[in-house]
C-alpha positions as a Python dict, from the first residue, in 0.01 Angstrom:
ca = {
    (1, 'M'): (0, 0, 0),
    (2, 'T'): (-251, -265, -83),
    (3, 'D'): (-290, -115, -430),
    (4, 'N'): (89, -137, -494),
    (5, 'K'): (94, -500, -389),
    (6, 'G'): (-195, -566, -619),
    (7, 'K'): (-17, -400, -912),
    (8, 'H'): (299, -601, -849),
    (9, 'A'): (96, -916, -832),
    (10, 'D'): (-75, -833, -1159),
    (11, 'A'): (262, -756, -1323),
    (12, 'D'): (406, -1085, -1201),
    (13, 'A'): (102, -1267, -1328),
    (14, 'D'): (135, -1104, -1671),
    (15, 'A'): (506, -1187, -1686),
    (16, 'G'): (434, -1544, -1590),
    (17, 'A'): (166, -1569, -1858),
    (18, 'A'): (402, -1422, -2121),
    (19, 'L'): (677, -1663, -2020),
    (20, 'Q'): (437, -1955, -2030),
    (21, 'A'): (322, -1853, -2377),
    (22, 'A'): (678, -1801, -2505),
    (23, 'M'): (829, -2127, -2382),
    (24, 'P'): (655, -2353, -2639),
    (25, 'V'): (766, -2119, -2918),
    (26, 'I'): (1122, -2119, -2787),
    (27, 'A'): (1125, -2498, -2762),
    (28, 'E'): (993, -2536, -3117),
    (29, 'L'): (1246, -2292, -3264),
    (30, 'L'): (1529, -2458, -3072),
    (31, 'E'): (1432, -2803, -3197),
    (32, 'R'): (1391, -2683, -3556),
    (33, 'G'): (1725, -2500, -3557),
    (34, 'T'): (1912, -2789, -3395),
    (35, 'R'): (1773, -3036, -3649),
    (36, 'A'): (1861, -2807, -3943),
    (37, 'F'): (2213, -2756, -3806),
    (38, 'A'): (2263, -3132, -3772),
    (39, 'L'): (2148, -3184, -4132),
    (40, 'G'): (2370, -2905, -4262),
    (41, 'T'): (2082, -2692, -4393),
    (42, 'W'): (2245, -2372, -4278),
    (43, 'A'): (1988, -2129, -4419),
    (44, 'E'): (1707, -2290, -4218),
    (45, 'A'): (1928, -2306, -3909),
    (46, 'I'): (2009, -1936, -3945),
    (47, 'D'): (1641, -1843, -3971),
    (48, 'S'): (1541, -2059, -3674),
    (49, 'F'): (1822, -1949, -3443),
    (50, 'G'): (1781, -1585, -3544),
    (51, 'E'): (1412, -1593, -3456),
    (52, 'L'): (1494, -1784, -3139),
    (53, 'A'): (1738, -1512, -3033),
    (54, 'A'): (1476, -1241, -3094),
    (55, 'V'): (1209, -1423, -2889),
    (56, 'T'): (1456, -1499, -2610),
    (57, 'E'): (1565, -1135, -2591),
    (58, 'Q'): (1204, -1020, -2559),
    (59, 'T'): (1129, -1282, -2298),
    (60, 'F'): (1441, -1281, -2077),
    (61, 'G'): (1610, -952, -2164),
    (62, 'S'): (1916, -847, -2367),
    (63, 'G'): (2157, -913, -2080),
    (64, 'S'): (2049, -1266, -1995),
    (65, 'Q'): (2272, -1570, -2034),
    (66, 'R'): (1994, -1748, -2223),
    (67, 'Y'): (1999, -1476, -2483),
    (68, 'A'): (2379, -1513, -2508),
    (69, 'D'): (2340, -1889, -2561),
    (70, 'C'): (2095, -1827, -2847),
    (71, 'L'): (2332, -1575, -3002),
    (72, 'V'): (2613, -1833, -2994),
    (73, 'M'): (2397, -2086, -3179),
    (74, 'Y'): (2297, -1818, -3430),
    (75, 'G'): (2659, -1711, -3485),
    (76, 'R'): (2778, -2070, -3527),
    (77, 'A'): (2518, -2128, -3802),
    (78, 'L'): (2622, -1808, -3978),
    (79, 'L'): (2986, -1918, -3964),
    (80, 'Q'): (2913, -2262, -4109),
    (81, 'H'): (2706, -2110, -4390),
    (82, 'A'): (2986, -1865, -4475),
    (83, 'V'): (3244, -2146, -4481),
    (84, 'E'): (3025, -2351, -4716),
    (85, 'Q'): (2971, -2056, -4950),
    (86, 'S'): (3344, -1991, -4957),
    (87, 'A'): (3411, -2352, -5059),
    (88, 'L'): (3143, -2339, -5329),
    (89, 'L'): (3289, -2016, -5465),
    (90, 'A'): (3632, -2177, -5490),
    (91, 'Q'): (3486, -2478, -5672),
    (92, 'R'): (3298, -2253, -5914),
    (93, 'A'): (3614, -2057, -5991),
    (94, 'L'): (3792, -2384, -6074),
    (95, 'A'): (3500, -2496, -6291),
    (96, 'D'): (3500, -2162, -6477),
    (97, 'A'): (3872, -2200, -6544),
    (98, 'A'): (3814, -2548, -6686),
    (99, 'A'): (3524, -2421, -6900),
    (100, 'A'): (3741, -2139, -7032),
    (101, 'T'): (4002, -2394, -7137),
    (102, 'T'): (3739, -2600, -7322),
    (103, 'T'): (3597, -2290, -7491),
    (104, 'A'): (3943, -2182, -7604),
    (105, 'G'): (4000, -2523, -7762),
    (106, 'G'): (3661, -2513, -7939),
    (107, 'G'): (3725, -2158, -8060),
    (108, 'S'): (4057, -2255, -8212),
    (109, 'S'): (3894, -2549, -8391),
    (110, 'K'): (3622, -2322, -8524),
    (111, 'S'): (3883, -2074, -8642),
    (112, 'G'): (4071, -2353, -8816),
    (113, 'G'): (3749, -2459, -8992),
    (114, 'G'): (3692, -2102, -9111),
    (115, 'D'): (4043, -2083, -9258),
    (116, 'K'): (3988, -2411, -9437),
    (117, 'K'): (3661, -2291, -9590),
    (118, 'K'): (3822, -1964, -9698),
    (119, 'K'): (4101, -2157, -9871),
    (120, 'E'): (3849, -2380, -10052),
    (121, 'D'): (3660, -2073, -10178),
    (122, 'E'): (3980, -1920, -10313),
    (123, 'E'): (4069, -2246, -10491),
    (124, 'Q'): (3720, -2258, -10644),
    (125, 'E'): (3755, -1901, -10774),
    (126, 'D'): (4090, -1986, -10936),
    (127, 'Q'): (3939, -2292, -11099),
    (128, 'D'): (3644, -2092, -11231),
    (129, 'A'): (3881, -1833, -11375),
    (130, 'V'): (4075, -2104, -11559),
    (131, 'E'): (3762, -2277, -11690),
    (132, 'G'): (3598, -1948, -11791),
    (133, 'A'): (3295, -1965, -11566),
    (134, 'P'): (3049, -1700, -11696),
    (135, 'A'): (2918, -1597, -11357),
    (136, 'K'): (3264, -1509, -11237),
    (137, 'R'): (3414, -1362, -11557),
    (138, 'A'): (3118, -1134, -11630),
    (139, 'K'): (3243, -893, -11365),
    (140, 'F'): (3580, -832, -11529),
    (141, 'S'): (3706, -718, -11868),
    (142, 'F'): (4075, -782, -11922),
    (143, 'E'): (4280, -580, -12168),
    (144, 'G'): (4351, -764, -12493),
    (145, 'E'): (4054, -991, -12446),
    (146, 'P'): (3735, -945, -12654),
    (147, 'D'): (3431, -823, -12463),
    (148, 'F'): (3144, -1038, -12587),
    (149, 'R'): (2887, -794, -12453),
    (150, 'Q'): (2995, -545, -12721),
    (151, 'V'): (2956, -811, -12991),
    (152, 'E'): (2604, -887, -12881),
    (153, 'G'): (2517, -517, -12853),
    (154, 'L'): (2619, -390, -13199),
    (155, 'G'): (2423, -89, -13317),
    (156, 'P'): (2345, 268, -13217),
    (157, 'G'): (2378, 339, -12841),
    (158, 'A'): (2548, 7, -12772),
    (159, 'E'): (2847, 171, -12607),
    (160, 'E'): (2629, 387, -12380),
    (161, 'K'): (2414, 88, -12293),
    (162, 'E'): (2724, -110, -12208),
    (163, 'K'): (2843, 166, -11972),
    (164, 'E'): (2503, 176, -11803),
    (165, 'E'): (2507, -201, -11760),
    (166, 'D'): (2863, -193, -11623),
    (167, 'G'): (2769, 82, -11378),
    (168, 'A'): (2459, -106, -11263),
    (169, 'S'): (2655, -428, -11229),
    (170, 'G'): (2926, -253, -11029),
    (171, 'K'): (2674, -90, -10799),
    (172, 'A'): (2489, -417, -10751),
    (173, 'G'): (2812, -595, -10671),
    (174, 'E'): (2919, -324, -10431),
    (175, 'G'): (2575, -323, -10272),
    (176, 'A'): (2571, -700, -10231),
    (177, 'S'): (2924, -699, -10094),
    (178, 'S'): (2845, -411, -9860),
    (179, 'K'): (2526, -582, -9748),
    (180, 'G'): (2706, -910, -9690),
    (181, 'N'): (2990, -744, -9501),
    (182, 'G'): (2744, -538, -9298),
    (183, 'K'): (2548, -849, -9204),
    (184, 'A'): (2866, -1029, -9099),
    (185, 'V'): (2976, -730, -8893),
    (186, 'D'): (2633, -707, -8730),
    (187, 'E'): (2641, -1076, -8642),
    (188, 'Q'): (2992, -1044, -8502),
    (189, 'Q'): (2896, -738, -8298),
    (190, 'Q'): (2583, -914, -8170),
    (191, 'Q'): (2785, -1219, -8072),
    (192, 'Q'): (3044, -1001, -7896),
    (193, 'S'): (2765, -811, -7720),
    (194, 'D'): (2607, -1138, -7601),
    (195, 'E'): (2944, -1261, -7474),
    (196, 'D'): (3005, -931, -7293),
    (197, 'E'): (2660, -945, -7132),
    (198, 'E'): (2716, -1303, -7021),
    (199, 'S'): (3057, -1212, -6880),
    (200, 'D'): (2907, -913, -6696),
    (201, 'E'): (2633, -1134, -6551),
    (202, 'N'): (2887, -1392, -6433),
    (203, 'E'): (3102, -1121, -6275),
    (204, 'K'): (2796, -970, -6108),
    (205, 'E'): (2691, -1309, -5970),
    (206, 'G'): (3044, -1371, -5843),
    (207, 'E'): (3053, -1030, -5674),
    (208, 'E'): (2714, -1092, -5514),
    (209, 'E'): (2830, -1429, -5382),
    (210, 'E'): (3149, -1276, -5243),
    (211, 'E'): (2948, -997, -5077),
    (212, 'E'): (2710, -1255, -4928),
    (213, 'E'): (3004, -1457, -4798),
    (214, 'E'): (3163, -1147, -4642),
    (215, 'D'): (2828, -1044, -4494),
    (216, 'D'): (2790, -1386, -4327),
    (217, 'F'): (3137, -1368, -4174),
    (218, 'A'): (3076, -1011, -4056),
    (219, 'A'): (2734, -1103, -3916),
    (220, 'A'): (2878, -1406, -3738),
    (221, 'W'): (3148, -1188, -3582),
    (222, 'D'): (2897, -924, -3466),
    (223, 'V'): (2657, -1179, -3315),
    (224, 'L'): (2930, -1373, -3135),
    (225, 'D'): (3089, -1055, -3007),
    (226, 'V'): (2761, -952, -2843),
    (227, 'A'): (2743, -1296, -2679),
    (228, 'R'): (3103, -1257, -2561),
    (229, 'V'): (3024, -927, -2388),
    (230, 'I'): (2726, -1081, -2207),
    (231, 'Q'): (2910, -1398, -2102),
    (232, 'A'): (3216, -1206, -1979),
    (233, 'K'): (3006, -1070, -1691),
    (234, 'A'): (2931, -1415, -1547),
    (235, 'T'): (3164, -1564, -1286),
    (236, 'D'): (3048, -1924, -1238),
    (237, 'R'): (3247, -2210, -1389),
    (238, 'K'): (2985, -2316, -1643),
    (239, 'S'): (2939, -1963, -1780),
    (240, 'R'): (3316, -1906, -1798),
    (241, 'L'): (3365, -2222, -2003),
    (242, 'K'): (3086, -2107, -2235),
    (243, 'Y'): (3271, -1777, -2262),
    (244, 'A'): (3585, -1966, -2369),
    (245, 'E'): (3386, -2153, -2635),
    (246, 'T'): (3258, -1823, -2771),
    (247, 'L'): (3614, -1691, -2788),
    (248, 'M'): (3713, -2000, -2984),
    (249, 'L'): (3431, -1938, -3234),
    (250, 'L'): (3545, -1579, -3273),
    (251, 'G'): (3893, -1714, -3343),
    (252, 'D'): (3752, -1945, -3610),
    (253, 'V'): (3578, -1649, -3777),
    (254, 'S'): (3905, -1454, -3773),
    (255, 'M'): (4094, -1750, -3924),
    (256, 'E'): (3841, -1783, -4206),
    (257, 'S'): (3861, -1407, -4265),
    (258, 'E'): (4245, -1435, -4269),
    (259, 'N'): (4276, -1199, -3970),
    (260, 'F'): (4536, -1422, -3807),
    (261, 'A'): (4657, -1174, -3546),
    (262, 'Q'): (4304, -1138, -3406),
    (263, 'A'): (4257, -1514, -3422),
    (264, 'A'): (4572, -1569, -3215),
    (265, 'T'): (4443, -1322, -2955),
    (266, 'D'): (4099, -1485, -2931),
    (267, 'F'): (4243, -1837, -2906),
    (268, 'A'): (4496, -1728, -2643),
    (269, 'Q'): (4221, -1573, -2428),
    (270, 'A'): (4013, -1889, -2459),
    (271, 'L'): (4316, -2098, -2361),
    (272, 'E'): (4377, -1884, -2054),
    (273, 'V'): (4016, -1926, -1936),
    (274, 'K'): (4014, -2303, -1991),
    (275, 'R'): (4343, -2350, -1811),
    (276, 'Q'): (4184, -2189, -1504),
    (277, 'Y'): (3877, -2412, -1492),
    (278, 'L'): (3976, -2745, -1647),
    (279, 'G'): (4130, -3026, -1447),
    (280, 'N'): (4413, -3259, -1544),
    (281, 'N'): (4207, -3559, -1657),
    (282, 'N'): (4260, -3702, -2004),
    (283, 'D'): (3956, -3551, -2175),
    (284, 'D'): (4026, -3201, -2046),
    (285, 'S'): (4392, -3229, -2138),
    (286, 'R'): (4306, -3324, -2496),
    (287, 'E'): (4074, -3025, -2511),
    (288, 'L'): (4361, -2804, -2398),
    (289, 'A'): (4590, -2966, -2654),
    (290, 'E'): (4345, -2880, -2932),
    (291, 'L'): (4332, -2519, -2817),
    (292, 'Y'): (4713, -2501, -2796),
    (293, 'Y'): (4726, -2624, -3151),
    (294, 'K'): (4480, -2357, -3269),
    (295, 'V'): (4688, -2082, -3111),
    (296, 'A'): (5002, -2225, -3271),
    (297, 'L'): (4837, -2244, -3612),
    (298, 'A'): (4723, -1882, -3592),
    (299, 'H'): (5077, -1772, -3503),
    (300, 'E'): (5224, -1974, -3788),
    (301, 'Y'): (4984, -1816, -4039),
    (302, 'N'): (5077, -1480, -3891),
    (303, 'R'): (5447, -1553, -3972),
    (304, 'D'): (5548, -1603, -3607),
    (305, 'T'): (5700, -1949, -3643),
    (306, 'R'): (5906, -1926, -3325),
    (307, 'R'): (5599, -1879, -3104),
    (308, 'A'): (5411, -2143, -3301),
    (309, 'L'): (5684, -2403, -3233),
    (310, 'E'): (5682, -2319, -2861),
    (311, 'L'): (5309, -2388, -2846),
    (312, 'M'): (5346, -2709, -3048),
    (313, 'A'): (5587, -2835, -2782),
    (314, 'D'): (5303, -2797, -2529),
    (315, 'V'): (5073, -2989, -2763),
    (316, 'E'): (5319, -3279, -2786),
    (317, 'R'): (5373, -3276, -2410),
    (318, 'I'): (5001, -3290, -2326),
    (319, 'L'): (4922, -3556, -2585),
    (320, 'G'): (5222, -3762, -2471),
    (321, 'N'): (5091, -3762, -2113),
    (322, 'C'): (4747, -3867, -2238),
    (323, 'L'): (4900, -4150, -2442),
    (324, 'A'): (5102, -4279, -2147),
    (325, 'S'): (4788, -4284, -1931),
    (326, 'L'): (4587, -4472, -2194),
    (327, 'E'): (4860, -4729, -2258),
    (328, 'A'): (4876, -4806, -1883),
    (329, 'S'): (4507, -4893, -1882),
    (330, 'A'): (4384, -5250, -1930),
    (331, 'D'): (4057, -5140, -2087),
    (332, 'A'): (4019, -5234, -2456),
    (333, 'K'): (3847, -4903, -2532),
    (334, 'D'): (4144, -4713, -2389),
    (335, 'R'): (4377, -4917, -2610),
    (336, 'E'): (4177, -4818, -2918),
    (337, 'E'): (4195, -4453, -2814),
    (338, 'A'): (4569, -4490, -2761),
    (339, 'A'): (4612, -4616, -3119),
    (340, 'A'): (4417, -4316, -3253),
    (341, 'L'): (4618, -4080, -3035),
    (342, 'R'): (4945, -4215, -3178),
    (343, 'D'): (4827, -4111, -3523),
    (344, 'V'): (4748, -3763, -3393),
    (345, 'L'): (5094, -3736, -3238),
    (346, 'A'): (5252, -3844, -3567),
    (347, 'D'): (5061, -3571, -3749),
    (348, 'V'): (5171, -3312, -3492),
    (349, 'A'): (5535, -3422, -3526),
    (350, 'E'): (5511, -3395, -3905),
    (351, 'K'): (5369, -3045, -3876),
    (352, 'V'): (5657, -2945, -3644),
    (353, 'R'): (5915, -3077, -3892),
    (354, 'E'): (5742, -2886, -4170),
    (355, 'W'): (5753, -2559, -3977),
    (356, 'R'): (6116, -2605, -3875),
    (357, 'A'): (6236, -2684, -4228),
    (358, 'P'): (6354, -2385, -4433),
    (359, 'P'): (6126, -2287, -4723),
    (360, 'E'): (6215, -2475, -5040),
    (361, 'P'): (6225, -2300, -5378),
    (362, 'A'): (5899, -2315, -5564),
    (363, 'G'): (5873, -2607, -5802),
    (364, 'L'): (5641, -2886, -5902),
    (365, 'G'): (5819, -3125, -5668),
    (366, 'A'): (5748, -2901, -5367),
    (367, 'L'): (5376, -2865, -5447),
    (368, 'S'): (5094, -3071, -5306),
    (369, 'S'): (4903, -3307, -5532),
    (370, 'E'): (4625, -3053, -5592),
    (371, 'E'): (4869, -2769, -5660),
    (372, 'A'): (5072, -2988, -5896),
    (373, 'A'): (4752, -3079, -6084),
    (374, 'L'): (4665, -2711, -6126),
    (375, 'A'): (5017, -2636, -6248),
    (376, 'E'): (5000, -2916, -6505),
    (377, 'K'): (4661, -2786, -6618),
    (378, 'A'): (4806, -2437, -6668),
    (379, 'K'): (5091, -2582, -6876),
    (380, 'A'): (4838, -2771, -7091),
    (381, 'M'): (4635, -2452, -7147),
    (382, 'F'): (4948, -2263, -7260),
    (383, 'K'): (5050, -2546, -7492),
    (384, 'Q'): (4700, -2558, -7641),
    (385, 'A'): (4711, -2182, -7704),
    (386, 'L'): (5041, -2220, -7891),
    (387, 'E'): (4913, -2507, -8104),
    (388, 'A'): (4591, -2322, -8185),
    (389, 'G'): (4787, -2025, -8316),
    (390, 'T'): (4618, -1773, -8089),
    (391, 'I'): (4946, -1585, -8039),
    (392, 'N'): (4903, -1231, -8166),
    (393, 'D'): (5051, -1171, -8513),
    (394, 'I'): (5134, -801, -8572),
    (395, 'S'): (5263, -842, -8927),
    (396, 'G'): (4924, -735, -9059),
    (397, 'L'): (4964, -398, -8888),
    (398, 'I'): (5272, -311, -9096),
    (399, 'K'): (5172, -71, -9373),
    (400, 'K'): (5303, -182, -9709),
    (401, 'K'): (5405, 65, -9979),
    (402, 'K'): (5192, 78, -10289),
    (403, 'K'): (5338, -12, -10623),
    (404, 'G'): (5284, 339, -10761),
    (405, 'E'): (5469, 495, -10472),
    (406, 'E'): (5766, 262, -10524),
    (407, 'E'): (5784, 345, -10899),
    (408, 'E'): (5760, 718, -10825),
    (409, 'K'): (6041, 688, -10573),
    (410, 'E'): (6260, 503, -10824),
    (411, 'G'): (6190, 773, -11084),
    (412, 'K'): (6297, 1047, -10846),
    (413, 'A'): (6614, 856, -10770),
    (414, 'K'): (6698, 842, -11142),
    (415, 'D'): (6631, 1214, -11187),
    (416, 'E'): (6865, 1294, -10901),
    (417, 'A'): (7149, 1085, -11045),
    (418, 'P'): (7499, 1256, -11045),
    (419, 'P'): (7594, 1457, -11360),
    (420, 'E'): (7898, 1239, -11421),
    (421, 'E'): (7676, 934, -11470),
    (422, 'S'): (7452, 1130, -11709),
    (423, 'R'): (7752, 1250, -11913),
    (424, 'S'): (7887, 898, -11922),
    (425, 'A'): (7556, 768, -12045),
    (426, 'G'): (7548, 1045, -12318),
    (427, 'A'): (7897, 959, -12431),
    (428, 'E'): (7805, 599, -12472),
    (429, 'Q'): (7502, 695, -12682),
    (430, 'T'): (7723, 919, -12903),
    (431, 'D'): (7969, 641, -12963),
}
């Protein structure tokens, strides 16, 4: 019996020593994570709170309320980081669209410059042909025009030599042309390959960012859900209110993930818990009003406008009671709060009118300022494409008949002429 007491005493002593050693580490991690969260450095906050949760679990157990509190802090940091990444991804998409517009404009200008240069080269060739430029005319020998190479090469074997020179010149010209065309094709293929690689890299980076954003939301949900399970077992008032806060965070994750039905469920459960434990003072009532509004917003996004309007009526009722209480006070601070609360009530009333109004047909007048700006930008991009002449022209794909084929067809048509016409033509010749 004495031995068992001694073992228990030793175990308690070891647990006390482990707890004493862990507390400074827990305090340091908590301070570091809280500071990082306040500064908005979410990555550092995630690392600190994640390590804090692991140490707390080892020290107090996986079912302790302290471990649940650390999980809530960890999940909140993950949520904030995911929201920030989502905003950055949206900004980058807008920047890429603007860059694409600029590139399209530059490409059309470059294309226009190429057409201009091509036209100048053609004009120069015509001018050289008129002036008799030797470098240009040496490649051609027109019928009825003296070939001065024959004059210079009079004597035995001159004709054969001329043929050899013509063949060599033709091969050299073809080789130079083929080499030039091949080089241009290689450069074009290399440029296209570089553009494809850059596009693939951008798409890969975008996919990785989207996966990271989704992973953060999923991780936040998993962590907060574990905390919810632990906190649901507690029955005291403080723990139940923490449980409601966790449900609200889960609702926020669902809203960001566009799972509005789940968000409405989480917010409604949080509202039910807070209504049981909160009193009727002004601060608590405003907290309830905020939660009513979140439930209403989730229902509205889930296309349940009727239920959303019912909940907004509760929001207006609670905030109206708070405003009446503040206006009855003689305290200057309460008067300032009353002025701010009037603005909130005006915003709520505007939202109610917006939800009650029937949907208007889509148009620039019904868009917000940001949406209207994007629409105008799209119109400008389309106009620029038209002016740049980037509309596909399929006339080059139409196969034209060769001159020989047309003459042959006309000859066949004459041969197949009716006998009466041929006899008529013979009679005319006889006359």
